[in-house]
């Protein structure tokens, strides 16, 4: 039986991001992916939002995605665009880029890292014991790992086999999504009616068209056909525009569910395996990537023996509320997509409110992920929030905060008198960097904050301790997050 530190079931965006995080932290990681390679049939997600661009920037790979997509003000609530160009971030926008491109770029990145990928086979079950997990595969060759992470999508076998409940709301409506060719010119824009939202969008190749159409009745869970798509289009537009030659037809619904626990012993969940929702607002992929960035370093520290297993509980405690919040928002947005005259009136009222400054910032903070505030207790507003990407001056010259995080290692950033900190007992794990910063301190949504003398930054970019020369609570914070002193 082949041994690995961690086995990840599923090599979609969440699985690949987690694999990268674990590999950077020097964990022996393997991904088992059902597909034959990383190629994704169909376009699926249309991009991601600001905080996801930031977490990729924290690893030094954001430019690869920015180079292949289009930045735009695309954070939405209902039909209102939430302009976030005034947010204090280097990336005050969303990135439009199809998921098949995102996965191609991610696959190329993890190919540069020591990640083992077993393509073309499925995880079919597992048995866990006190020391590890035996992972069964469809090719009959089992794997052994200290931990198994299910990044195997909304129908997650790992979640089901772990006996983790998936409570939530059954679907009430379904959409067909497809990439096809047409004989007639598609109509411009997005159409809303009493059934929901519909749109046809010509792809960059100029030949194919991406179709999203709400079905008149909730569709079955079986695979949809070209005939189903034709019927759905005729019901809305009175014509099917001569659809033919489909390269992809799929169905998604507004089913909204969240795993009751993100961990069962040595088995964890991330991405769609932990939460599913209607794609309104386009947050699914971002949630999964950020789950992975939250989990990766914690799991690495536990596997590498520097932190106790209890650190893993903070993964559920931090990420479950974030997804629960996003799920409620997608349900609200889904309701706003159904249009009769009364709903039109409600949409108008909501749009007016969402365009006002305070609600705009609040909603944009949620959609972009820039408002995330993990509960680390009372203290400076930076505590539990993302560290801004400041332009610092270090001993070796200028540096950005995010550059210090490229290797996914924690940083104690001393902005006070050089040499004022001694963390020798954690020197094998935490980088101590003396630095200078003279500019403003501002957080998106929250606004200006007082300049701290020092900050302890976790590998996922969230601030774990804020302090001054008195260093009150620093050893405790270092122990909580990065394990006991050497
Ligand atoms: C129409 C549509 C539009 C969307 N638009 C957006 C958007 O604009 N923005 C956004 O953020 N999100 C969007 N989403 C959601 C987004 O696509 C998902 O949230 C995202 O793909 C989840 O990533 P994941 O890695 O968790 O799961 P998945 O992408 O589902 O990946 C799971 C992987 O696991 C593999 N797998 C499954 N079972 C097994 C097994 N037993 N063994 C081994 N491998 C297995 C699968 O082959 C797959 O590669 C959209 C979704 C849809 C359907």
Short mmCIF file of C-alpha atoms and ligand atoms in Angstrom, two decimals:
data_model
loop_
_atom_site.label_atom_id
_atom_site.label_comp_id
_atom_site.label_asym_id
_atom_site.label_seq_id
_atom_site.Cartn_x
_atom_site.Cartn_y
_atom_site.Cartn_z
CA UNK A 1 0.00 0.00 0.00
CA UNK A 2 1.39 3.46 -0.91
CA UNK A 3 1.72 5.90 2.00
CA UNK A 4 1.17 9.68 1.90
CA UNK A 5 0.88 12.36 4.57
CA UNK A 6 -2.44 13.58 3.14
CA UNK A 7 -4.67 12.21 0.39
CA UNK A 8 -7.10 14.63 -1.25
CA UNK A 9 -10.14 13.17 -3.01
CA UNK A 10 -10.87 15.46 -5.98
CA UNK A 11 -8.64 17.74 -8.01
CA UNK A 12 -11.01 20.65 -8.68
CA UNK A 13 -10.16 24.19 -7.53
CA UNK A 14 -10.41 23.38 -3.80
CA UNK A 15 -8.39 20.15 -4.09
CA UNK A 16 -5.65 21.74 -6.18
CA UNK A 17 -5.35 24.76 -3.90
CA UNK A 18 -5.09 22.51 -0.86
CA UNK A 19 -2.48 20.35 -2.58
CA UNK A 20 -0.39 23.46 -3.27
CA UNK A 21 -0.66 24.63 0.34
CA UNK A 22 0.38 21.25 1.71
CA UNK A 23 3.25 20.89 -0.75
CA UNK A 24 4.57 24.36 0.17
CA UNK A 25 4.50 23.23 3.81
CA UNK A 26 6.54 20.13 2.83
CA UNK A 27 3.79 17.57 3.38
CA UNK A 28 3.78 14.46 1.20
CA UNK A 29 0.43 15.05 -0.54
CA UNK A 30 -1.44 13.09 -3.20
CA UNK A 31 -4.59 13.96 -5.14
CA UNK A 32 -6.94 11.28 -6.45
CA UNK A 33 -8.95 12.71 -9.37
CA UNK A 34 -11.69 10.87 -11.22
CA UNK A 35 -11.03 12.70 -14.51
CA UNK A 36 -8.34 11.45 -16.84
CA UNK A 37 -6.55 14.83 -16.68
CA UNK A 38 -7.21 18.36 -15.46
CA UNK A 39 -9.26 19.33 -18.53
CA UNK A 40 -12.74 20.48 -17.49
CA UNK A 41 -15.51 19.94 -20.01
CA UNK A 42 -17.62 23.13 -20.14
CA UNK A 43 -16.90 26.55 -18.75
CA UNK A 44 -18.73 26.42 -15.35
CA UNK A 45 -17.71 29.28 -13.00
CA UNK A 46 -17.11 32.65 -14.61
CA UNK A 47 -14.41 33.86 -12.24
CA UNK A 48 -13.70 34.88 -8.68
CA UNK A 49 -13.63 37.87 -6.40
CA UNK A 50 -11.11 40.13 -4.73
CA UNK A 51 -10.09 38.11 -1.66
CA UNK A 52 -9.42 35.06 -3.83
CA UNK A 53 -7.17 37.16 -6.06
CA UNK A 54 -5.43 38.28 -2.86
CA UNK A 55 -4.87 34.74 -1.54
CA UNK A 56 -3.36 33.78 -4.90
CA UNK A 57 -1.23 36.94 -4.68
CA UNK A 58 -0.09 35.78 -1.23
CA UNK A 59 1.40 32.74 -3.00
CA UNK A 60 2.88 34.75 -5.87
CA UNK A 61 0.63 33.31 -8.59
CA UNK A 62 -2.16 35.90 -8.99
CA UNK A 63 -0.53 37.32 -12.12
CA UNK A 64 -0.95 34.02 -13.93
CA UNK A 65 -4.73 34.31 -13.54
CA UNK A 66 -4.89 38.08 -14.11
CA UNK A 67 -3.01 37.64 -17.39
CA UNK A 68 -5.71 35.30 -18.76
CA UNK A 69 -8.84 37.03 -17.47
CA UNK A 70 -10.56 40.39 -17.43
CA UNK A 71 -10.84 42.46 -14.27
CA UNK A 72 -14.23 44.12 -13.78
CA UNK A 73 -16.65 45.44 -11.18
CA UNK A 74 -18.60 42.18 -11.08
CA UNK A 75 -19.53 41.75 -7.42
CA UNK A 76 -23.33 41.69 -7.57
CA UNK A 77 -26.30 41.57 -5.26
CA UNK A 78 -29.43 40.68 -7.21
CA UNK A 79 -29.12 42.93 -10.25
CA UNK A 80 -27.03 45.62 -8.58
CA UNK A 81 -23.34 45.90 -9.36
CA UNK A 82 -21.48 46.63 -6.12
CA UNK A 83 -18.70 48.92 -7.22
CA UNK A 84 -15.75 48.26 -4.91
CA UNK A 85 -13.14 50.33 -6.70
CA UNK A 86 -12.74 52.44 -3.51
CA UNK A 87 -11.81 49.42 -1.34
CA UNK A 88 -8.36 49.47 0.24
CA UNK A 89 -6.85 46.51 -1.61
CA UNK A 90 -4.41 46.09 -4.46
CA UNK A 91 -7.19 44.22 -6.27
CA UNK A 92 -10.41 46.27 -5.93
CA UNK A 93 -12.28 44.23 -8.57
CA UNK A 94 -13.36 40.72 -9.56
CA UNK A 95 -11.66 38.61 -12.20
CA UNK A 96 -13.67 37.20 -15.09
CA UNK A 97 -12.07 33.94 -16.18
CA UNK A 98 -13.76 30.62 -17.03
CA UNK A 99 -13.28 27.76 -14.62
CA UNK A 100 -11.68 25.51 -17.24
CA UNK A 101 -8.92 28.12 -17.59
CA UNK A 102 -8.65 28.54 -13.82
CA UNK A 103 -8.15 24.79 -13.45
CA UNK A 104 -5.61 24.69 -16.26
CA UNK A 105 -3.55 27.43 -14.58
CA UNK A 106 -3.83 25.74 -11.18
CA UNK A 107 -2.81 22.37 -12.62
CA UNK A 108 0.27 23.98 -14.20
CA UNK A 109 1.15 25.56 -10.84
CA UNK A 110 0.89 22.36 -8.81
CA UNK A 111 2.88 20.54 -11.49
CA UNK A 112 5.81 22.75 -10.35
CA UNK A 113 5.34 21.56 -6.75
CA UNK A 114 5.95 18.11 -5.23
CA UNK A 115 2.32 16.97 -5.57
CA UNK A 116 1.46 13.42 -6.65
CA UNK A 117 -1.70 13.23 -8.77
CA UNK A 118 -3.46 9.96 -9.50
CA UNK A 119 -5.70 10.78 -12.46
CA UNK A 120 -8.38 8.50 -13.83
CA UNK A 121 -9.48 6.80 -10.62
CA UNK A 122 -11.98 7.49 -7.86
CA UNK A 123 -11.96 7.29 -4.12
CA UNK A 124 -14.60 4.63 -3.44
CA UNK A 125 -14.45 4.42 0.36
CA UNK A 126 -12.16 4.56 3.37
CA UNK A 127 -11.57 3.15 6.83
CA UNK A 128 -10.00 5.31 9.50
CA UNK A 129 -8.21 4.19 12.65
CA UNK A 130 -6.23 5.96 15.40
CA UNK A 131 -3.14 6.46 13.25
CA UNK A 132 -4.47 7.08 9.76
CA UNK A 133 -6.90 6.36 6.95
CA UNK A 134 -6.94 3.52 4.42
CA UNK A 135 -8.30 5.04 1.21
CA UNK A 136 -9.96 2.67 -1.27
CA UNK A 137 -9.74 3.42 -4.98
CA UNK A 138 -11.66 2.26 -8.04
CA UNK A 139 -8.47 0.78 -9.54
CA UNK A 140 -8.18 -1.58 -6.59
CA UNK A 141 -4.94 0.00 -5.33
CA UNK A 142 -5.51 1.43 -1.84
CA UNK A 143 -3.56 4.34 -0.35
CA UNK A 144 -2.70 5.00 3.28
CA UNK A 145 -2.60 8.56 4.69
CA UNK A 146 -2.55 10.34 8.02
CA UNK A 147 -5.51 12.44 6.84
CA UNK A 148 -8.03 12.32 4.00
CA UNK A 149 -9.65 15.50 2.69
CA UNK A 150 -12.82 15.34 0.60
CA UNK A 151 -12.63 18.00 -2.11
CA UNK A 152 -14.86 15.81 -4.24
CA UNK A 153 -17.64 18.29 -5.00
CA UNK A 154 -21.28 18.65 -4.00
CA UNK A 155 -22.09 14.93 -4.25
CA UNK A 156 -19.07 14.10 -2.12
CA UNK A 157 -18.56 10.42 -1.48
CA UNK A 158 -16.14 11.30 1.33
CA UNK A 159 -18.79 13.36 3.14
CA UNK A 160 -21.37 10.58 2.83
CA UNK A 161 -18.99 7.79 3.84
CA UNK A 162 -17.86 9.84 6.86
CA UNK A 163 -21.51 10.01 7.95
CA UNK A 164 -21.47 13.82 7.99
CA UNK A 165 -24.97 15.33 7.85
CA UNK A 166 -25.69 17.77 4.99
CA UNK A 167 -28.69 19.77 6.19
CA UNK A 168 -30.26 22.58 4.20
CA UNK A 169 -32.92 23.28 1.61
CA UNK A 170 -34.08 21.05 -1.25
CA UNK A 171 -34.04 22.50 -4.78
CA UNK A 172 -37.01 24.57 -5.90
CA UNK A 173 -35.82 25.36 -9.41
CA UNK A 174 -33.26 24.25 -11.95
CA UNK A 175 -31.25 25.82 -14.74
CA UNK A 176 -29.77 24.24 -17.82
CA UNK A 177 -26.32 25.42 -18.77
CA UNK A 178 -24.70 24.54 -22.07
CA UNK A 179 -22.17 25.45 -24.70
CA UNK A 180 -23.70 24.99 -28.16
CA UNK A 181 -23.74 26.35 -31.69
CA UNK A 182 -26.76 28.34 -32.99
CA UNK A 183 -28.17 28.96 -36.44
CA UNK A 184 -29.87 32.20 -35.31
CA UNK A 185 -28.23 35.22 -33.64
CA UNK A 186 -28.73 35.11 -29.85
CA UNK A 187 -30.60 38.02 -28.20
CA UNK A 188 -28.45 40.45 -26.19
CA UNK A 189 -28.56 40.79 -22.41
CA UNK A 190 -30.06 38.92 -19.51
CA UNK A 191 -33.78 38.17 -19.35
CA UNK A 192 -35.74 37.81 -16.09
CA UNK A 193 -39.27 36.45 -15.82
CA UNK A 194 -41.46 34.65 -13.30
CA UNK A 195 -39.45 31.41 -13.72
CA UNK A 196 -36.03 33.00 -13.19
CA UNK A 197 -33.04 34.23 -15.18
CA UNK A 198 -31.99 33.41 -18.77
CA UNK A 199 -29.05 34.50 -20.93
CA UNK A 200 -27.15 33.57 -24.11
CA UNK A 201 -23.59 34.74 -24.39
CA UNK A 202 -21.26 34.31 -27.36
CA UNK A 203 -17.91 32.82 -26.32
CA UNK A 204 -14.50 34.22 -27.28
CA UNK A 205 -14.16 31.75 -30.20
CA UNK A 206 -17.05 33.59 -31.91
CA UNK A 207 -18.59 30.22 -32.86
CA UNK A 208 -20.04 28.75 -29.66
CA UNK A 209 -22.62 30.27 -27.31
CA UNK A 210 -22.99 29.73 -23.56
CA UNK A 211 -26.65 29.27 -22.69
CA UNK A 212 -28.16 29.53 -19.21
CA UNK A 213 -31.91 29.03 -19.04
CA UNK A 214 -34.23 28.41 -16.11
CA UNK A 215 -36.51 25.40 -16.60
CA UNK A 216 -40.27 25.85 -16.24
CA UNK A 217 -40.39 22.94 -13.79
CA UNK A 218 -37.70 21.57 -11.52
CA UNK A 219 -35.73 19.16 -13.71
CA UNK A 220 -34.84 15.56 -12.81
CA UNK A 221 -31.41 14.64 -11.39
CA UNK A 222 -30.57 12.71 -14.62
CA UNK A 223 -28.24 14.23 -17.25
CA UNK A 224 -30.10 16.76 -19.46
CA UNK A 225 -30.36 16.36 -23.23
CA UNK A 226 -30.30 18.74 -26.21
CA UNK A 227 -34.08 18.23 -26.39
CA UNK A 228 -34.47 19.43 -22.78
CA UNK A 229 -32.45 22.54 -23.65
CA UNK A 230 -34.52 23.17 -26.77
CA UNK A 231 -37.80 22.86 -24.80
CA UNK A 232 -36.56 25.22 -22.08
CA UNK A 233 -35.46 27.86 -24.62
CA UNK A 234 -38.73 27.68 -26.57
CA UNK A 235 -40.70 28.13 -23.32
CA UNK A 236 -38.85 31.39 -22.62
CA UNK A 237 -37.92 32.84 -26.03
CA UNK A 238 -40.41 31.12 -28.36
CA UNK A 239 -37.46 29.66 -30.31
CA UNK A 240 -34.44 27.46 -29.58
CA UNK A 241 -32.26 29.60 -31.93
CA UNK A 242 -31.37 26.43 -33.89
CA UNK A 243 -29.15 24.94 -31.17
CA UNK A 244 -26.90 22.11 -32.31
CA UNK A 245 -23.48 20.60 -31.76
CA UNK A 246 -23.39 20.82 -27.94
CA UNK A 247 -19.98 20.50 -26.31
CA UNK A 248 -21.48 20.53 -22.83
CA UNK A 249 -24.96 20.40 -21.28
CA UNK A 250 -25.47 20.37 -17.55
CA UNK A 251 -28.09 21.20 -14.91
CA UNK A 252 -27.74 23.08 -11.65
CA UNK A 253 -30.30 23.92 -9.01
CA UNK A 254 -30.83 26.22 -6.06
CA UNK A 255 -30.31 23.38 -3.58
CA UNK A 256 -28.59 24.95 -0.59
CA UNK A 257 -26.85 22.71 1.94
CA UNK A 258 -23.91 22.82 4.30
CA UNK A 259 -22.02 20.03 6.06
CA UNK A 260 -22.90 19.99 9.78
CA UNK A 261 -19.22 19.31 10.57
CA UNK A 262 -16.15 19.96 8.42
CA UNK A 263 -14.22 17.22 10.23
CA UNK A 264 -14.89 13.66 11.34
CA UNK A 265 -11.71 12.35 12.98
CA UNK A 266 -9.02 12.11 10.31
CA UNK A 267 -11.37 13.09 7.50
CA UNK A 268 -12.03 16.70 6.52
CA UNK A 269 -14.11 18.46 3.87
CA UNK A 270 -13.38 21.55 1.76
CA UNK A 271 -15.10 23.32 -1.12
CA UNK A 272 -18.41 22.15 -2.60
CA UNK A 273 -18.22 18.92 -0.59
CA UNK A 274 -18.83 21.13 2.46
CA UNK A 275 -21.36 23.59 0.96
CA UNK A 276 -23.53 23.85 -2.13
CA UNK A 277 -25.71 26.73 -3.27
CA UNK A 278 -27.13 28.43 -6.35
CA UNK A 279 -24.30 30.22 -8.21
CA UNK A 280 -25.92 33.68 -7.83
CA UNK A 281 -23.16 36.08 -6.87
CA UNK A 282 -20.45 33.64 -8.07
CA UNK A 283 -18.99 32.76 -4.69
CA UNK A 284 -18.67 28.96 -4.77
CA UNK A 285 -15.18 28.66 -6.18
CA UNK A 286 -13.88 31.46 -3.97
CA UNK A 287 -15.28 29.80 -0.84
CA UNK A 288 -13.56 26.52 -1.74
CA UNK A 289 -10.18 28.08 -2.51
CA UNK A 290 -10.30 29.99 0.77
CA UNK A 291 -11.35 26.86 2.72
CA UNK A 292 -8.21 25.24 1.32
CA UNK A 293 -5.98 28.16 2.32
CA UNK A 294 -7.43 28.11 5.84
CA UNK A 295 -7.01 24.35 6.22
CA UNK A 296 -3.68 23.78 4.44
CA UNK A 297 -1.20 25.22 6.93
CA UNK A 298 -3.10 23.86 9.95
CA UNK A 299 -3.19 20.35 8.54
CA UNK A 300 0.50 20.63 7.60
CA UNK A 301 1.46 21.59 11.15
CA UNK A 302 -0.51 18.67 12.59
CA UNK A 303 0.94 16.19 10.06
CA UNK A 304 4.45 17.57 10.62
CA UNK A 305 3.97 17.21 14.39
CA UNK A 306 4.46 20.87 15.37
CA UNK A 307 0.82 21.47 16.47
CA UNK A 308 -1.71 19.31 18.31
CA UNK A 309 -4.68 17.85 16.48
CA UNK A 310 -7.00 20.33 18.22
CA UNK A 311 -5.74 23.04 15.82
CA UNK A 312 -7.87 21.36 13.15
CA UNK A 313 -11.05 22.26 15.05
CA UNK A 314 -10.40 25.93 14.29
CA UNK A 315 -10.92 25.10 10.60
CA UNK A 316 -14.62 24.33 11.13
CA UNK A 317 -14.99 27.14 13.68
CA UNK A 318 -13.66 29.73 11.23
CA UNK A 319 -14.91 28.53 7.86
CA UNK A 320 -18.39 27.17 8.69
CA UNK A 321 -19.81 30.62 9.61
CA UNK A 322 -18.30 32.21 6.48
CA UNK A 323 -20.05 29.72 4.16
CA UNK A 324 -23.29 29.85 6.20
CA UNK A 325 -23.35 33.61 5.67
CA UNK A 326 -22.68 33.26 1.93
CA UNK A 327 -25.40 30.61 1.62
CA UNK A 328 -28.02 32.95 3.10
CA UNK A 329 -26.96 35.62 0.64
CA UNK A 330 -27.27 33.33 -2.37
CA UNK A 331 -30.76 32.32 -1.21
CA UNK A 332 -31.77 35.96 -0.97
CA UNK A 333 -30.33 36.66 -4.42
CA UNK A 334 -32.09 33.66 -5.91
CA UNK A 335 -35.40 35.01 -4.63
CA UNK A 336 -34.66 38.35 -6.34
CA UNK A 337 -34.23 36.62 -9.71
CA UNK A 338 -37.88 35.53 -9.94
CA UNK A 339 -39.87 38.32 -11.52
CA UNK A 340 -43.52 39.17 -11.42
CA UNK A 341 -44.70 42.74 -10.89
CA UNK A 342 -44.48 42.57 -7.10
CA UNK A 343 -41.00 41.10 -7.26
CA UNK A 344 -40.03 43.85 -9.72
CA UNK A 345 -41.03 46.35 -7.07
CA UNK A 346 -38.95 44.58 -4.43
CA UNK A 347 -35.96 44.38 -6.78
CA UNK A 348 -36.21 48.14 -7.35
CA UNK A 349 -36.26 48.82 -3.62
CA UNK A 350 -33.32 46.48 -2.95
CA UNK A 351 -31.33 47.96 -5.86
CA UNK A 352 -31.86 51.46 -4.53
CA UNK A 353 -30.71 50.43 -1.06
CA UNK A 354 -27.73 48.42 -2.38
CA UNK A 355 -26.51 51.48 -4.31
CA UNK A 356 -26.26 53.55 -1.11
CA UNK A 357 -22.78 53.81 0.27
CA UNK A 358 -23.02 51.88 3.53
CA UNK A 359 -25.08 48.90 2.22
CA UNK A 360 -22.91 48.78 -0.93
CA UNK A 361 -19.75 48.45 1.13
CA UNK A 362 -21.29 45.84 3.40
CA UNK A 363 -22.60 43.68 0.58
CA UNK A 364 -19.43 44.08 -1.49
CA UNK A 365 -17.44 43.04 1.58
CA UNK A 366 -19.38 39.78 1.78
CA UNK A 367 -19.28 38.94 -1.93
CA UNK A 368 -15.60 39.86 -2.31
CA UNK A 369 -14.59 38.01 0.89
CA UNK A 370 -12.75 41.12 2.09
CA UNK A 371 -14.96 41.50 5.17
CA UNK A 372 -13.97 38.14 6.73
CA UNK A 373 -13.40 38.53 10.45
CA UNK A 374 -12.49 35.34 12.31
CA UNK A 375 -13.37 35.50 15.99
CA UNK A 376 -10.06 35.58 17.90
CA UNK A 377 -11.56 37.57 20.78
CA UNK A 378 -11.48 41.24 21.70
CA UNK A 379 -8.68 43.51 20.59
CA UNK A 380 -7.33 45.68 17.78
CA UNK A 381 -9.59 45.70 14.68
CA UNK A 382 -6.87 43.89 12.69
CA UNK A 383 -7.16 40.81 14.93
CA UNK A 384 -8.83 38.03 12.91
CA UNK A 385 -8.96 40.17 9.75
CA UNK A 386 -6.84 39.91 6.63
CA UNK A 387 -3.47 41.66 6.74
CA UNK A 388 -3.33 44.47 4.15
CA UNK A 389 -0.70 44.15 1.43
CA UNK A 390 1.41 47.10 2.61
CA UNK A 391 4.46 48.47 0.82
CA UNK A 392 7.20 47.91 3.41
CA UNK A 393 10.84 48.84 3.59
CA UNK A 394 12.94 45.95 4.93
CA UNK A 395 16.68 45.60 5.50
CA UNK A 396 17.04 44.34 1.91
CA UNK A 397 14.92 47.10 0.37
CA UNK A 398 11.22 47.45 -0.53
CA UNK A 399 8.89 44.47 -0.08
CA UNK A 400 5.16 43.85 -0.09
CA UNK A 401 3.52 42.03 2.83
CA UNK A 402 2.08 39.42 0.47
CA UNK A 403 5.58 38.63 -0.84
CA UNK A 404 6.54 37.61 2.70
CA UNK A 405 3.79 34.96 2.55
CA UNK A 406 4.80 33.33 -0.74
CA UNK A 407 6.20 30.24 1.02
CA UNK A 408 3.05 29.90 3.18
CA UNK A 409 5.04 30.47 6.39
CA UNK A 410 3.86 32.65 9.30
CA UNK A 411 5.43 36.08 9.82
CA UNK A 412 5.97 38.21 12.91
CA UNK A 413 6.24 41.66 11.37
CA UNK A 414 8.01 44.12 13.65
CA UNK A 415 7.27 47.68 12.57
CA UNK A 416 8.83 49.18 15.69
CA UNK A 417 12.44 49.41 16.79
CA UNK A 418 14.57 46.80 14.93
CA UNK A 419 15.67 43.87 17.10
CA UNK A 420 12.85 44.42 19.60
CA UNK A 421 11.54 40.85 19.41
CA UNK A 422 13.04 37.50 20.32
CA UNK A 423 11.07 34.47 19.17
CA UNK A 424 14.01 32.05 19.00
CA UNK A 425 11.85 29.27 20.43
CA UNK A 426 9.66 29.42 17.28
CA UNK A 427 12.43 30.36 14.83
CA UNK A 428 12.06 27.05 12.95
CA UNK A 429 8.43 27.94 12.12
CA UNK A 430 7.89 31.70 12.24
CA UNK A 431 9.80 34.34 10.23
CA UNK A 432 10.68 37.45 12.25
CA UNK A 433 10.95 40.45 9.95
CA UNK A 434 11.98 43.93 11.07
CA UNK A 435 10.36 46.43 8.77
CA UNK A 436 9.21 49.99 8.30
CA UNK A 437 5.93 51.33 7.04
CA UNK A 438 4.91 54.97 6.91
CA UNK A 439 1.61 54.93 5.00
CA UNK A 440 -2.03 54.77 6.11
CA UNK A 441 -3.69 51.70 7.67
CA UNK A 442 -7.07 51.03 6.14
CA UNK A 443 -9.27 47.95 5.94
CA UNK A 444 -11.97 47.43 3.30
CA UNK A 445 -15.49 47.96 4.71
CA UNK A 446 -14.12 48.75 8.21
CA UNK A 447 -12.10 51.86 7.35
CA UNK A 448 -9.02 53.35 9.02
CA UNK A 449 -7.36 51.59 11.98
CA UNK A 450 -4.55 52.62 14.35
CA UNK A 451 -1.05 51.66 13.25
CA UNK A 452 0.19 48.68 15.30
CA UNK A 453 3.83 48.18 16.37
CA UNK A 454 3.83 44.51 15.42
CA UNK A 455 1.54 41.91 13.86
CA UNK A 456 1.67 38.13 13.79
CA UNK A 457 0.40 36.98 10.40
CA UNK A 458 -0.79 33.40 9.78
CA UNK A 459 0.15 31.71 6.49
CA UNK A 460 -3.41 32.34 5.22
CA UNK A 461 -2.87 36.09 5.68
CA UNK A 462 -5.07 36.61 8.75
CA UNK A 463 -3.73 38.52 11.75
CA UNK A 464 -3.32 36.29 14.82
CA UNK A 465 -1.87 38.86 17.23
CA UNK A 466 -1.45 42.63 17.28
CA UNK A 467 0.88 44.24 19.76
CA UNK A 468 3.46 46.70 20.88
CA UNK A 469 6.87 46.46 22.56
CA UNK A 470 5.21 45.07 25.73
CA UNK A 471 4.51 41.90 23.71
CA UNK A 472 1.60 40.96 25.94
CA UNK A 473 0.07 37.64 24.83
CA UNK A 474 2.62 36.96 22.08
CA UNK A 475 3.98 33.63 23.43
CA UNK A 476 0.40 32.42 23.92
CA UNK A 477 -0.59 33.41 20.36
CA UNK A 478 2.54 31.75 18.93
CA UNK A 479 1.75 28.56 20.88
CA UNK A 480 -1.95 28.56 19.92
CA UNK A 481 -1.31 28.93 16.23
CA UNK A 482 2.13 27.48 15.61
CA UNK A 483 2.67 24.97 18.41
CA UNK A 484 4.62 24.91 21.67
CA UNK A 485 8.14 26.43 21.82
CA UNK A 486 11.09 24.25 20.75
C1 LIG B 1 -23.26 27.22 -13.80
C2 LIG B 1 -22.31 27.45 -12.70
C3 LIG B 1 -21.75 28.69 -12.59
C4 LIG B 1 -20.91 28.94 -11.54
N1 LIG B 1 -20.36 30.18 -11.46
C5 LIG B 1 -19.51 30.44 -10.46
C6 LIG B 1 -18.82 31.69 -10.40
O1 LIG B 1 -18.97 32.57 -11.24
N2 LIG B 1 -17.96 31.90 -9.39
C7 LIG B 1 -17.75 30.93 -8.44
O2 LIG B 1 -16.98 31.18 -7.50
N3 LIG B 1 -18.34 29.72 -8.49
C8 LIG B 1 -19.21 29.44 -9.47
N4 LIG B 1 -19.79 28.21 -9.55
C9 LIG B 1 -19.48 27.19 -8.53
C10 LIG B 1 -18.13 26.51 -8.78
O3 LIG B 1 -18.12 25.91 -10.04
C11 LIG B 1 -17.90 25.46 -7.67
O4 LIG B 1 -18.17 26.05 -6.42
C12 LIG B 1 -16.47 24.94 -7.69
O5 LIG B 1 -16.18 24.21 -8.85
C13 LIG B 1 -16.22 24.05 -6.48
O6 LIG B 1 -14.90 23.57 -6.51
P1 LIG B 1 -14.54 22.20 -5.76
O7 LIG B 1 -13.11 21.97 -6.03
O8 LIG B 1 -15.00 22.28 -4.37
O9 LIG B 1 -15.44 21.09 -6.43
P2 LIG B 1 -15.51 20.62 -7.96
O10 LIG B 1 -15.14 21.71 -8.88
O11 LIG B 1 -16.85 19.98 -8.12
O12 LIG B 1 -14.38 19.52 -8.05
C14 LIG B 1 -14.54 18.24 -7.50
C15 LIG B 1 -13.55 17.32 -8.20
O13 LIG B 1 -13.60 16.04 -7.58
C16 LIG B 1 -13.63 15.02 -8.58
N5 LIG B 1 -14.29 13.88 -7.92
C17 LIG B 1 -15.58 13.78 -7.56
N6 LIG B 1 -15.79 12.62 -6.88
C18 LIG B 1 -14.58 12.00 -6.81
C19 LIG B 1 -14.14 10.79 -6.21
N7 LIG B 1 -14.97 9.99 -5.53
N8 LIG B 1 -12.84 10.44 -6.32
C20 LIG B 1 -11.97 11.27 -6.99
N9 LIG B 1 -12.34 12.42 -7.59
C21 LIG B 1 -13.63 12.79 -7.48
C22 LIG B 1 -14.36 15.64 -9.74
O14 LIG B 1 -14.01 15.02 -10.96
C23 LIG B 1 -13.88 17.09 -9.67
O15 LIG B 1 -12.72 17.31 -10.42
C24 LIG B 1 -20.63 27.92 -10.59
C25 LIG B 1 -21.18 26.66 -10.73
C26 LIG B 1 -22.03 26.43 -11.77
C27 LIG B 1 -22.63 25.07 -11.92
#
